[in-house]
């Protein structure tokens, strides 16, 4: 009798695992379905997307890296890299991936909601809200990675350090950064009422973070109060981690940055799924 109960219990557990695995597969397939819709539009503009976030980093590289950097190199040695230009290049990669992941995702959803009115069709699809968020986020990640790839190419041309910018740890941090800001872009895109509102988010969130997110300086040199403020920004962890992945040893890598970025991305995904579930468009 006991053996029969045990067998029945094991069968029930096995069945639950199969259901759970089936649900995860469905969730992933639905995510790819949403992503594919954005990819069909994105693939005809690959060059445009890859180059769209390249102008600002190039200006910063020339103005700060080559201009200001030549003066700074004569008086100090950067915390990572051989000179100030090398120091800011990982920050430029972080900056470009943030801007395009956030902006591209926000404008994509905002355009579907406010102009083409195709967002209503998306909401009628029998798809889990989390898949809706992840699919849109995945498209934003691809946008960010494409643009970051352009900046990485520039960084390699300036430094000749191929492995510094193409090693797995560098790419992992970059991927997490794109996920964080694409996830934030989904949430903003679901809530804005006009394109002017997108500009407000950009001016009060993205632009300040571009300069305060450790892209041009080492946070360790700041006073305690400013250091606390800077470390509240997710871009700070990306800039620090990319810089360490490019130039420092594994023992010097800030491993805490990976779980922090991962947790932020997961929290944003939960919030985004909640927003999709309660969206009234």
Short mmCIF file of C-alpha atoms in Angstrom, two decimals:
data_model
loop_
_atom_site.label_atom_id
_atom_site.label_comp_id
_atom_site.label_asym_id
_atom_site.label_seq_id
_atom_site.Cartn_x
_atom_site.Cartn_y
_atom_site.Cartn_z
CA UNK A 1 0.00 0.00 0.00
CA UNK A 2 2.81 2.38 0.94
CA UNK A 3 4.62 1.61 -2.29
CA UNK A 4 1.48 2.43 -4.25
CA UNK A 5 1.16 5.81 -2.52
CA UNK A 6 4.83 6.56 -3.16
CA UNK A 7 4.47 5.69 -6.83
CA UNK A 8 1.38 7.88 -7.10
CA UNK A 9 3.14 10.79 -5.39
CA UNK A 10 6.17 10.48 -7.65
CA UNK A 11 3.90 10.40 -10.69
CA UNK A 12 2.12 13.56 -9.54
CA UNK A 13 5.45 15.36 -8.96
CA UNK A 14 6.67 14.25 -12.38
CA UNK A 15 3.44 15.50 -13.95
CA UNK A 16 3.81 18.89 -12.23
CA UNK A 17 7.37 19.20 -13.56
CA UNK A 18 6.15 18.44 -17.08
CA UNK A 19 3.45 21.09 -16.80
CA UNK A 20 5.95 23.60 -15.47
CA UNK A 21 8.37 22.80 -18.28
CA UNK A 22 5.57 23.12 -20.84
CA UNK A 23 4.58 26.50 -19.43
CA UNK A 24 8.13 27.77 -19.63
CA UNK A 25 8.40 26.59 -23.22
CA UNK A 26 5.13 28.35 -24.08
CA UNK A 27 6.36 31.52 -22.35
CA UNK A 28 9.59 31.44 -24.35
CA UNK A 29 7.83 30.74 -27.66
CA UNK A 30 5.43 33.63 -27.04
CA UNK A 31 8.37 35.89 -26.20
CA UNK A 32 10.03 35.02 -29.51
CA UNK A 33 6.74 35.67 -31.32
CA UNK A 34 6.58 39.22 -29.94
CA UNK A 35 10.27 39.75 -30.64
CA UNK A 36 9.89 38.51 -34.22
CA UNK A 37 7.30 41.18 -34.95
CA UNK A 38 9.79 43.87 -33.92
CA UNK A 39 12.66 42.11 -35.67
CA UNK A 40 10.87 42.22 -39.04
CA UNK A 41 10.84 46.00 -38.75
CA UNK A 42 14.31 46.20 -37.24
CA UNK A 43 16.19 44.07 -39.76
CA UNK A 44 15.60 46.51 -42.63
CA UNK A 45 17.21 49.27 -40.55
CA UNK A 46 20.19 47.42 -39.10
CA UNK A 47 22.79 49.92 -40.33
CA UNK A 48 20.69 52.87 -39.17
CA UNK A 49 20.17 51.33 -35.72
CA UNK A 50 23.83 50.39 -35.36
CA UNK A 51 24.95 53.93 -36.23
CA UNK A 52 22.18 55.86 -34.44
CA UNK A 53 23.90 55.91 -31.06
CA UNK A 54 27.41 56.40 -32.40
CA UNK A 55 27.49 60.21 -32.78
CA UNK A 56 27.45 61.20 -29.09
CA UNK A 57 30.13 58.67 -28.04
CA UNK A 58 32.35 59.83 -30.93
CA UNK A 59 31.98 63.45 -29.80
CA UNK A 60 32.84 62.49 -26.23
CA UNK A 61 35.79 60.40 -27.39
CA UNK A 62 37.24 63.26 -29.44
CA UNK A 63 36.37 66.04 -26.98
CA UNK A 64 37.13 64.33 -23.70
CA UNK A 65 39.33 61.37 -24.61
CA UNK A 66 41.64 63.11 -27.05
CA UNK A 67 41.18 66.76 -26.05
CA UNK A 68 40.88 66.79 -22.27
CA UNK A 69 42.62 63.44 -21.99
CA UNK A 70 45.94 64.72 -23.27
CA UNK A 71 46.07 67.23 -20.42
CA UNK A 72 44.93 64.73 -17.77
CA UNK A 73 47.47 62.11 -18.86
CA UNK A 74 50.27 64.54 -18.06
CA UNK A 75 49.14 64.92 -14.45
CA UNK A 76 47.56 61.61 -13.44
CA UNK A 77 47.22 57.92 -14.26
CA UNK A 78 43.67 56.54 -14.65
CA UNK A 79 42.37 53.76 -12.43
CA UNK A 80 42.07 51.45 -15.45
CA UNK A 81 43.62 51.60 -18.90
CA UNK A 82 46.87 53.16 -20.04
CA UNK A 83 45.43 56.65 -20.56
CA UNK A 84 42.24 58.66 -20.13
CA UNK A 85 40.98 57.79 -23.61
CA UNK A 86 41.16 54.09 -22.80
CA UNK A 87 39.56 54.81 -19.43
CA UNK A 88 36.40 56.34 -20.93
CA UNK A 89 35.93 53.94 -23.85
CA UNK A 90 34.10 51.24 -21.80
CA UNK A 91 31.93 54.04 -20.42
CA UNK A 92 31.08 55.09 -23.97
CA UNK A 93 30.00 51.53 -24.73
CA UNK A 94 27.79 51.56 -21.63
CA UNK A 95 26.41 54.99 -22.55
CA UNK A 96 25.50 54.09 -26.14
CA UNK A 97 23.85 50.81 -25.15
CA UNK A 98 21.80 52.58 -22.49
CA UNK A 99 20.57 55.37 -24.77
CA UNK A 100 19.51 53.13 -27.65
CA UNK A 101 18.07 50.29 -25.53
CA UNK A 102 15.93 52.78 -23.64
CA UNK A 103 15.07 55.21 -26.43
CA UNK A 104 14.46 52.63 -29.15
CA UNK A 105 12.17 50.55 -26.95
CA UNK A 106 10.27 53.56 -25.62
CA UNK A 107 9.62 55.08 -29.04
CA UNK A 108 8.68 51.70 -30.51
CA UNK A 109 5.93 51.09 -27.93
CA UNK A 110 4.91 54.74 -27.81
CA UNK A 111 4.54 54.81 -31.60
CA UNK A 112 2.43 51.65 -31.60
CA UNK A 113 0.19 53.05 -28.86
CA UNK A 114 -0.25 56.66 -29.96
CA UNK A 115 0.18 56.73 -33.74
CA UNK A 116 -0.16 53.46 -35.67
CA UNK A 117 -2.67 52.09 -33.12
CA UNK A 118 -1.32 48.56 -33.65
CA UNK A 119 -0.75 48.16 -29.93
CA UNK A 120 -4.40 47.29 -29.40
CA UNK A 121 -3.99 44.25 -31.66
CA UNK A 122 -0.98 43.20 -29.56
CA UNK A 123 -3.01 43.42 -26.36
CA UNK A 124 -5.71 41.18 -27.83
CA UNK A 125 -3.27 38.33 -28.45
CA UNK A 126 -3.66 35.35 -26.07
CA UNK A 127 -0.14 35.77 -24.71
CA UNK A 128 1.10 35.99 -21.12
CA UNK A 129 1.91 39.59 -20.05
CA UNK A 130 5.45 38.52 -19.13
CA UNK A 131 6.01 37.31 -22.69
CA UNK A 132 4.78 40.65 -24.00
CA UNK A 133 7.32 42.45 -21.83
CA UNK A 134 10.20 40.07 -22.56
CA UNK A 135 9.57 40.16 -26.30
CA UNK A 136 9.65 43.96 -26.40
CA UNK A 137 12.64 44.00 -24.06
CA UNK A 138 14.51 41.50 -26.22
CA UNK A 139 14.06 43.77 -29.23
CA UNK A 140 15.48 46.64 -27.18
CA UNK A 141 18.45 44.50 -26.14
CA UNK A 142 19.22 43.76 -29.80
CA UNK A 143 19.05 47.48 -30.62
CA UNK A 144 21.42 48.28 -27.78
CA UNK A 145 23.88 45.52 -28.65
CA UNK A 146 23.99 46.62 -32.30
CA UNK A 147 24.85 50.19 -31.37
CA UNK A 148 27.30 49.10 -28.67
CA UNK A 149 28.97 46.92 -31.31
CA UNK A 150 29.65 50.04 -33.38
CA UNK A 151 31.25 51.79 -30.39
CA UNK A 152 33.27 48.66 -29.60
CA UNK A 153 34.61 48.70 -33.15
CA UNK A 154 35.69 52.33 -32.65
CA UNK A 155 37.28 51.43 -29.31
CA UNK A 156 39.25 48.60 -30.91
CA UNK A 157 40.45 50.93 -33.68
CA UNK A 158 41.63 53.50 -31.11
CA UNK A 159 43.32 51.02 -28.76
CA UNK A 160 44.10 47.90 -30.78
CA UNK A 161 42.85 45.83 -27.81
CA UNK A 162 40.48 43.32 -29.41
CA UNK A 163 40.14 40.86 -26.53
CA UNK A 164 39.59 43.66 -24.00
CA UNK A 165 36.27 44.56 -25.63
CA UNK A 166 35.17 41.16 -26.92
CA UNK A 167 35.77 38.88 -23.94
CA UNK A 168 32.76 36.97 -22.49
CA UNK A 169 32.67 38.92 -19.21
CA UNK A 170 32.57 42.26 -21.03
CA UNK A 171 29.75 41.07 -23.30
CA UNK A 172 27.78 39.61 -20.37
CA UNK A 173 27.80 42.92 -18.50
CA UNK A 174 26.87 44.74 -21.69
CA UNK A 175 23.95 42.36 -22.27
CA UNK A 176 22.66 42.92 -18.73
CA UNK A 177 22.91 46.68 -19.18
CA UNK A 178 20.85 46.49 -22.36
CA UNK A 179 18.27 44.34 -20.57
CA UNK A 180 17.98 46.84 -17.70
CA UNK A 181 17.40 49.88 -19.89
CA UNK A 182 15.27 48.08 -22.47
CA UNK A 183 13.09 46.92 -19.55
CA UNK A 184 12.88 50.49 -18.31
CA UNK A 185 12.04 51.61 -21.84
CA UNK A 186 9.11 49.17 -21.99
CA UNK A 187 7.65 50.57 -18.77
CA UNK A 188 8.07 54.19 -19.88
CA UNK A 189 6.62 53.39 -23.31
CA UNK A 190 3.52 51.92 -21.68
CA UNK A 191 2.93 54.98 -19.50
CA UNK A 192 3.76 58.07 -21.56
CA UNK A 193 0.90 60.03 -23.08
CA UNK A 194 2.86 61.85 -25.80
CA UNK A 195 6.28 62.14 -27.42
CA UNK A 196 6.91 65.23 -25.30
CA UNK A 197 6.65 63.01 -22.22
CA UNK A 198 9.38 60.77 -23.64
CA UNK A 199 11.60 63.84 -23.88
CA UNK A 200 10.98 64.61 -20.22
CA UNK A 201 12.07 61.12 -19.16
CA UNK A 202 15.11 61.42 -21.38
CA UNK A 203 16.10 64.82 -19.97
CA UNK A 204 15.56 63.96 -16.32
CA UNK A 205 16.72 60.32 -16.27
CA UNK A 206 18.92 59.35 -19.21
CA UNK A 207 20.92 62.55 -19.74
CA UNK A 208 21.91 62.98 -16.06
CA UNK A 209 22.77 59.30 -15.82
CA UNK A 210 24.96 59.62 -18.92
CA UNK A 211 27.30 61.94 -17.01
CA UNK A 212 26.84 60.64 -13.45
CA UNK A 213 27.01 56.92 -14.25
CA UNK A 214 30.83 56.67 -13.90
CA UNK A 215 31.33 57.00 -17.65
CA UNK A 216 33.91 59.80 -17.35
CA UNK A 217 35.26 59.37 -13.81
CA UNK A 218 36.14 56.84 -11.13
CA UNK A 219 33.44 56.85 -8.40
CA UNK A 220 36.05 55.88 -5.82
CA UNK A 221 37.45 59.42 -5.96
CA UNK A 222 34.14 61.07 -5.00
CA UNK A 223 33.10 62.28 -1.52
CA UNK A 224 30.99 59.80 0.43
CA UNK A 225 27.62 61.49 -0.20
CA UNK A 226 28.18 61.76 -3.95
CA UNK A 227 29.52 58.21 -4.01
CA UNK A 228 26.25 56.95 -2.50
CA UNK A 229 24.19 58.89 -5.06
CA UNK A 230 26.26 57.65 -7.99
CA UNK A 231 25.94 54.04 -6.83
CA UNK A 232 22.15 54.32 -6.94
CA UNK A 233 22.40 54.46 -10.73
CA UNK A 234 22.52 51.14 -12.63
CA UNK A 235 24.79 52.63 -15.31
CA UNK A 236 27.48 53.10 -12.64
CA UNK A 237 27.74 49.35 -12.11
CA UNK A 238 27.89 48.78 -15.86
CA UNK A 239 30.65 51.34 -16.42
CA UNK A 240 32.74 50.04 -13.52
CA UNK A 241 32.28 46.41 -14.58
CA UNK A 242 33.00 47.04 -18.29
CA UNK A 243 36.15 48.97 -17.38
CA UNK A 244 37.35 46.18 -15.12
CA UNK A 245 36.48 43.49 -17.68
CA UNK A 246 38.44 45.35 -20.35
CA UNK A 247 41.61 46.25 -18.46
CA UNK A 248 41.85 44.61 -15.03
CA UNK A 249 42.40 41.06 -13.79
CA UNK A 250 39.56 38.78 -12.72
CA UNK A 251 40.53 39.23 -9.06
CA UNK A 252 39.91 42.98 -9.44
CA UNK A 253 36.55 42.58 -11.19
CA UNK A 254 33.53 43.93 -9.21
CA UNK A 255 31.55 40.69 -9.22
CA UNK A 256 28.74 42.32 -7.23
CA UNK A 257 27.78 44.31 -10.33
CA UNK A 258 26.44 41.24 -12.17
CA UNK A 259 23.81 40.19 -9.58
CA UNK A 260 22.82 43.85 -9.06
CA UNK A 261 22.15 44.38 -12.76
CA UNK A 262 20.41 41.00 -12.99
CA UNK A 263 18.11 41.78 -10.05
CA UNK A 264 17.24 45.19 -11.52
CA UNK A 265 16.40 43.56 -14.87
CA UNK A 266 14.19 40.95 -13.15
CA UNK A 267 12.36 43.58 -11.08
CA UNK A 268 11.75 45.70 -14.18
CA UNK A 269 10.42 42.61 -15.98
CA UNK A 270 7.96 41.97 -13.17
CA UNK A 271 6.83 45.61 -13.22
CA UNK A 272 6.57 45.54 -17.01
CA UNK A 273 4.48 42.37 -16.98
CA UNK A 274 2.21 43.96 -14.37
CA UNK A 275 1.85 47.04 -16.57
CA UNK A 276 0.95 44.92 -19.59
CA UNK A 277 -1.62 43.00 -17.55
CA UNK A 278 -3.31 46.22 -16.41
CA UNK A 279 -2.83 48.24 -19.62
CA UNK A 280 -6.00 50.03 -20.68
CA UNK A 281 -5.05 50.97 -24.29
#
